[in-house]
Amino acid sequence: MADNSLRLGLNIDHVATVRNARGGAYPDPVRAAIMAEEAGVDGITAHLREDRRHIMDTDIEGLMQALTVPLNFEMAATDEMQAIALRHRPHAVCIVPEKREERTTEGGLEVAREENKLAHFIAPLRDAGCRISIFVAADQKQIEAAHRIGADIVELHVGAYCDAHAEGDFDLRDTELASLREMSTYAHSLGLEVHAGHGLTYDCVKPIAAFPEVQELNIGHFLIGEAVFRGLTPAVHEMRRLMDEARS
Ligand code: PXP
């Protein structure tokens, strides 16, 4: 893959959200993942939450069996999730904060305050061969802590930038964008691989995709919603096109 390349990871959580609204077996997130793989995505992300509100344990098993692209297994830093990750040994583990009452992952992980605990938590996962990604805000303190504990990747939470863009608050959007740009350069300078995600849409993806240090975008909710109108493959292709345009 060329140095300038930017990977697209599809988060399939919300295929499972629709399935779970009725219970039963459809729409099947594993089928969506296979279709997305055929459409050219570079990876699949799935977040197994403590409350199993969308992805379920059987989905992770199905994804591990079916996928040829890497699985980015998103999870909270709990003993239960560590045991599941160690059983499956996905390509990457993305550690995120998780609150039962939140609708979605609201912020980045507090790495600096939990440094020792997290360092111990990720050690067996690293030993098992998983790449370690930490979902962080664009905050130098958190990025430095992620680096110190030995993470391979930081995924920058771009949600505040996306929200400001959607709400038309362009001053705030530009402020958020500037700190994301600065922190992606900083994280890269420490030797961390830089990913970004949360809230990205066709409308706001390009400025983030244009950051030269960002190597992967993880996008879910918008693309799964867009698939209702266009179909999953065209929805993915349009995102890919915009990313390539931003990068060229
Ligand atoms: N990356 C991480 C770490 C996330 O927690 C999420 C949301 O689950 C995403 C990417 C995808 O965000 P969205 O569904 O808003 O595109």
Short mmCIF file of C-alpha atoms and ligand atoms in Angstrom, two decimals:
data_model
loop_
_atom_site.label_atom_id
_atom_site.label_comp_id
_atom_site.label_asym_id
_atom_site.label_seq_id
_atom_site.Cartn_x
_atom_site.Cartn_y
_atom_site.Cartn_z
CA MET A 1 0.00 0.00 0.00
CA ALA A 2 1.32 3.46 -0.91
CA ASP A 3 2.44 5.74 1.92
CA ASN A 4 -0.22 8.26 1.04
CA SER A 5 -2.98 5.68 1.32
CA LEU A 6 -5.85 6.12 3.69
CA ARG A 7 -7.78 3.06 4.83
CA LEU A 8 -11.52 3.00 5.27
CA GLY A 9 -12.88 0.88 8.08
CA LEU A 10 -16.63 0.30 8.23
CA ASN A 11 -18.23 0.13 11.65
CA ILE A 12 -21.17 -2.29 11.40
CA ASP A 13 -22.66 -1.77 14.88
CA HIS A 14 -25.81 -0.18 13.58
CA VAL A 15 -26.71 -3.06 11.30
CA ALA A 16 -26.98 -4.93 14.59
CA THR A 17 -28.97 -2.05 16.12
CA VAL A 18 -31.64 -2.52 13.46
CA ARG A 19 -31.60 -6.30 13.92
CA ASN A 20 -31.92 -6.00 17.69
CA ALA A 21 -34.85 -3.59 17.41
CA ARG A 22 -36.93 -6.67 16.62
CA GLY A 23 -34.73 -9.49 17.83
CA GLY A 24 -34.18 -12.33 15.39
CA ALA A 25 -31.49 -12.73 12.79
CA TYR A 26 -31.75 -9.92 10.24
CA PRO A 27 -30.26 -7.68 9.06
CA ASP A 28 -27.12 -9.72 9.72
CA PRO A 29 -24.04 -7.58 10.48
CA VAL A 30 -21.74 -10.35 9.27
CA ARG A 31 -23.45 -10.31 5.88
CA ALA A 32 -23.02 -6.52 5.79
CA ALA A 33 -19.34 -6.90 6.65
CA ILE A 34 -18.80 -9.41 3.84
CA MET A 35 -20.59 -7.14 1.39
CA ALA A 36 -18.50 -4.16 2.54
CA GLU A 37 -15.35 -6.22 2.12
CA GLU A 38 -16.39 -6.99 -1.46
CA ALA A 39 -17.04 -3.26 -1.92
CA GLY A 40 -13.42 -2.57 -1.01
CA VAL A 41 -13.34 -1.50 2.62
CA ASP A 42 -9.99 -2.09 4.28
CA GLY A 43 -11.31 -3.22 7.62
CA ILE A 44 -14.37 -3.81 9.76
CA THR A 45 -14.97 -2.37 13.21
CA ALA A 46 -17.43 -3.82 15.72
CA HIS A 47 -18.01 -2.62 19.28
CA LEU A 48 -19.09 -5.31 21.71
CA ARG A 49 -20.69 -3.28 24.48
CA GLU A 50 -21.20 -4.54 27.97
CA ASP A 51 -24.97 -4.31 27.51
CA ARG A 52 -24.86 -5.99 24.04
CA ARG A 53 -27.18 -3.32 22.68
CA HIS A 54 -26.00 -3.92 19.13
CA ILE A 55 -23.11 -6.29 18.40
CA MET A 56 -23.43 -9.64 20.19
CA ASP A 57 -20.86 -12.29 21.03
CA THR A 58 -21.99 -14.49 18.15
CA ASP A 59 -21.37 -11.58 15.73
CA ILE A 60 -17.74 -11.42 16.82
CA GLU A 61 -17.43 -15.17 16.27
CA GLY A 62 -19.03 -14.83 12.83
CA LEU A 63 -16.79 -11.92 11.86
CA MET A 64 -13.65 -13.75 12.93
CA GLN A 65 -14.64 -16.69 10.75
CA ALA A 66 -15.87 -14.76 7.72
CA LEU A 67 -13.57 -11.79 7.28
CA THR A 68 -10.41 -11.60 5.23
CA VAL A 69 -9.87 -7.90 6.03
CA PRO A 70 -8.74 -7.01 9.57
CA LEU A 71 -11.24 -6.81 12.41
CA ASN A 72 -10.89 -3.83 14.72
CA PHE A 73 -12.55 -5.05 17.91
CA GLU A 74 -13.78 -2.08 19.88
CA MET A 75 -14.24 -2.64 23.60
CA ALA A 76 -14.09 -1.16 27.06
CA ALA A 77 -11.16 -1.99 29.34
CA THR A 78 -12.96 -4.65 31.36
CA ASP A 79 -11.91 -8.17 32.35
CA GLU A 80 -14.84 -9.64 30.44
CA MET A 81 -13.83 -7.93 27.19
CA GLN A 82 -10.18 -8.75 27.66
CA ALA A 83 -11.06 -12.45 27.95
CA ILE A 84 -13.19 -12.29 24.79
CA ALA A 85 -10.44 -10.50 22.87
CA LEU A 86 -7.86 -13.03 24.03
CA ARG A 87 -10.11 -15.86 22.86
CA HIS A 88 -10.52 -14.38 19.35
CA ARG A 89 -7.24 -12.52 18.88
CA PRO A 90 -8.55 -9.94 16.42
CA HIS A 91 -6.14 -7.93 14.30
CA ALA A 92 -6.65 -4.86 16.50
CA VAL A 93 -8.29 -3.97 19.76
CA CYS A 94 -9.58 -0.41 20.11
CA ILE A 95 -10.05 0.56 23.74
CA VAL A 96 -12.86 3.04 24.27
CA PRO A 97 -14.58 4.55 27.30
CA GLU A 98 -18.05 3.13 27.83
CA LYS A 99 -20.97 4.40 29.84
CA ARG A 100 -24.18 2.46 30.05
CA GLU A 101 -26.36 5.57 29.84
CA GLU A 102 -24.64 7.07 26.77
CA ARG A 103 -26.19 6.78 23.34
CA THR A 104 -22.80 6.53 21.67
CA THR A 105 -19.14 6.80 22.69
CA GLU A 106 -19.13 10.36 23.94
CA GLY A 107 -15.48 11.14 24.45
CA GLY A 108 -11.98 9.81 24.36
CA LEU A 109 -10.47 7.47 26.90
CA GLU A 110 -8.96 8.96 30.06
CA VAL A 111 -5.54 7.36 29.57
CA ALA A 112 -3.41 9.74 31.63
CA ARG A 113 -5.27 9.09 34.90
CA GLU A 114 -5.43 5.33 34.36
CA GLU A 115 -1.98 4.85 32.93
CA ASN A 116 -0.76 1.98 35.09
CA LYS A 117 -4.03 0.14 34.97
CA LEU A 118 -4.22 0.42 31.19
CA ALA A 119 -0.60 -0.59 30.71
CA HIS A 120 -1.35 -3.83 32.58
CA PHE A 121 -4.62 -4.26 30.77
CA ILE A 122 -3.14 -4.11 27.27
CA ALA A 123 -0.03 -6.20 27.98
CA PRO A 124 -1.65 -9.64 27.45
CA LEU A 125 -3.49 -8.36 24.38
CA ARG A 126 -0.22 -7.22 22.86
CA ASP A 127 1.37 -10.54 23.76
CA ALA A 128 -1.50 -12.26 21.96
CA GLY A 129 -0.57 -10.35 18.80
CA CYS A 130 -3.35 -7.73 18.76
CA ARG A 131 -2.47 -4.20 17.70
CA ILE A 132 -3.53 -1.78 20.40
CA SER A 133 -5.52 1.28 19.47
CA ILE A 134 -6.70 3.85 22.01
CA PHE A 135 -9.62 6.15 21.27
CA VAL A 136 -8.61 9.60 22.50
CA ALA A 137 -9.64 13.22 22.31
CA ALA A 138 -7.27 15.61 20.54
CA ASP A 139 -5.46 16.18 23.83
CA GLN A 140 -1.69 16.08 24.07
CA LYS A 141 -1.75 14.65 27.62
CA GLN A 142 -3.84 11.67 26.54
CA ILE A 143 -1.75 11.05 23.43
CA GLU A 144 1.46 11.09 25.43
CA ALA A 145 -0.02 8.66 27.93
CA ALA A 146 -1.17 6.34 25.13
CA HIS A 147 2.38 6.42 23.79
CA ARG A 148 3.89 5.69 27.21
CA ILE A 149 1.71 2.65 27.82
CA GLY A 150 2.86 1.20 24.49
CA ALA A 151 -0.17 1.67 22.27
CA ASP A 152 0.43 1.18 18.55
CA ILE A 153 -2.36 3.48 17.41
CA VAL A 154 -4.37 6.43 18.61
CA GLU A 155 -7.77 6.93 17.07
CA LEU A 156 -8.73 10.59 17.35
CA HIS A 157 -12.33 11.29 18.36
CA VAL A 158 -13.56 13.72 15.70
CA GLY A 159 -17.15 13.89 16.99
CA ALA A 160 -16.98 17.48 18.26
CA TYR A 161 -15.68 18.66 14.88
CA CYS A 162 -18.45 16.75 13.04
CA ASP A 163 -21.16 18.08 15.38
CA ALA A 164 -19.96 21.68 15.01
CA HIS A 165 -19.99 21.27 11.23
CA ALA A 166 -23.52 19.81 11.25
CA GLU A 167 -24.77 22.59 13.53
CA GLY A 168 -23.22 25.30 11.35
CA ASP A 169 -20.94 26.55 14.13
CA PHE A 170 -18.01 27.11 11.81
CA ASP A 171 -15.80 28.91 14.34
CA LEU A 172 -15.98 25.94 16.68
CA ARG A 173 -15.59 23.54 13.77
CA ASP A 174 -12.41 25.28 12.65
CA THR A 175 -11.04 25.33 16.20
CA GLU A 176 -11.71 21.60 16.56
CA LEU A 177 -10.18 20.93 13.17
CA ALA A 178 -7.04 22.88 14.07
CA SER A 179 -6.48 20.92 17.27
CA LEU A 180 -7.15 17.61 15.48
CA ARG A 181 -4.60 18.59 12.84
CA GLU A 182 -2.03 19.57 15.43
CA MET A 183 -2.57 16.41 17.48
CA SER A 184 -2.44 14.09 14.49
CA THR A 185 0.96 15.58 13.60
CA TYR A 186 2.07 15.28 17.22
CA ALA A 187 0.91 11.66 17.61
CA HIS A 188 2.64 10.73 14.37
CA SER A 189 5.85 12.40 15.57
CA LEU A 190 5.80 10.08 18.61
CA GLY A 191 5.66 7.08 16.29
CA LEU A 192 1.98 6.35 16.82
CA GLU A 193 -0.21 5.32 13.90
CA VAL A 194 -3.08 7.80 13.65
CA HIS A 195 -6.69 6.88 12.96
CA ALA A 196 -9.80 9.04 13.22
CA GLY A 197 -13.49 8.43 13.64
CA HIS A 198 -16.88 9.21 15.07
CA GLY A 199 -19.59 11.16 13.34
CA LEU A 200 -17.98 11.39 9.89
CA THR A 201 -20.29 12.00 6.92
CA TYR A 202 -19.86 12.82 3.23
CA ASP A 203 -20.15 16.48 4.22
CA CYS A 204 -17.36 16.63 6.78
CA VAL A 205 -14.96 13.81 5.91
CA LYS A 206 -12.64 15.61 3.52
CA PRO A 207 -10.74 17.96 5.87
CA ILE A 208 -9.97 15.00 8.16
CA ALA A 209 -9.10 12.71 5.26
CA ALA A 210 -6.66 15.36 4.07
CA PHE A 211 -4.48 15.12 7.21
CA PRO A 212 -1.38 13.38 5.84
CA GLU A 213 -0.68 11.53 9.11
CA VAL A 214 -4.09 9.89 9.32
CA GLN A 215 -3.93 6.34 8.00
CA GLU A 216 -7.42 5.07 8.72
CA LEU A 217 -10.93 6.42 9.11
CA ASN A 218 -13.54 4.35 10.94
CA ILE A 219 -17.05 5.25 9.88
CA GLY A 220 -20.32 3.61 10.81
CA HIS A 221 -23.60 5.30 11.60
CA PHE A 222 -23.74 7.61 8.59
CA LEU A 223 -22.76 4.91 6.08
CA ILE A 224 -25.22 2.36 7.43
CA GLY A 225 -27.94 5.01 7.23
CA GLU A 226 -26.89 6.00 3.73
CA ALA A 227 -27.02 2.35 2.69
CA VAL A 228 -30.81 2.47 3.17
CA PHE A 229 -30.99 4.93 0.29
CA ARG A 230 -28.13 3.94 -2.00
CA GLY A 231 -27.28 0.41 -0.99
CA LEU A 232 -24.20 -0.42 1.03
CA THR A 233 -21.78 -0.81 -1.88
CA PRO A 234 -22.52 2.57 -3.52
CA ALA A 235 -22.53 4.23 -0.07
CA VAL A 236 -19.04 2.86 0.64
CA HIS A 237 -17.80 3.76 -2.87
CA GLU A 238 -18.89 7.38 -2.46
CA MET A 239 -17.04 7.68 0.87
CA ARG A 240 -13.97 6.11 -0.73
CA ARG A 241 -14.18 8.59 -3.60
CA LEU A 242 -14.34 11.57 -1.25
CA MET A 243 -11.43 10.25 0.80
CA ASP A 244 -9.33 9.75 -2.32
CA GLU A 245 -10.21 13.20 -3.58
CA ALA A 246 -9.20 14.76 -0.26
CA ARG A 247 -5.95 12.87 -0.30
CA SER A 248 -4.91 13.57 -3.86
N1 PXP B 1 -14.44 4.85 16.00
C1 PXP B 1 -14.78 4.63 17.29
C2 PXP B 1 -13.69 4.36 18.27
C3 PXP B 1 -16.13 4.61 17.70
O1 PXP B 1 -16.45 4.41 18.99
C4 PXP B 1 -17.12 4.79 16.72
C5 PXP B 1 -18.56 4.72 17.11
O2 PXP B 1 -18.87 3.48 17.62
C6 PXP B 1 -16.72 5.01 15.40
C7 PXP B 1 -15.38 5.05 15.08
C8 PXP B 1 -17.73 5.19 14.31
O3 PXP B 1 -18.49 6.32 14.56
P1 PXP B 1 -19.77 6.61 13.69
O4 PXP B 1 -20.68 5.43 13.85
O5 PXP B 1 -20.32 7.87 14.26
O6 PXP B 1 -19.30 6.77 12.27
#
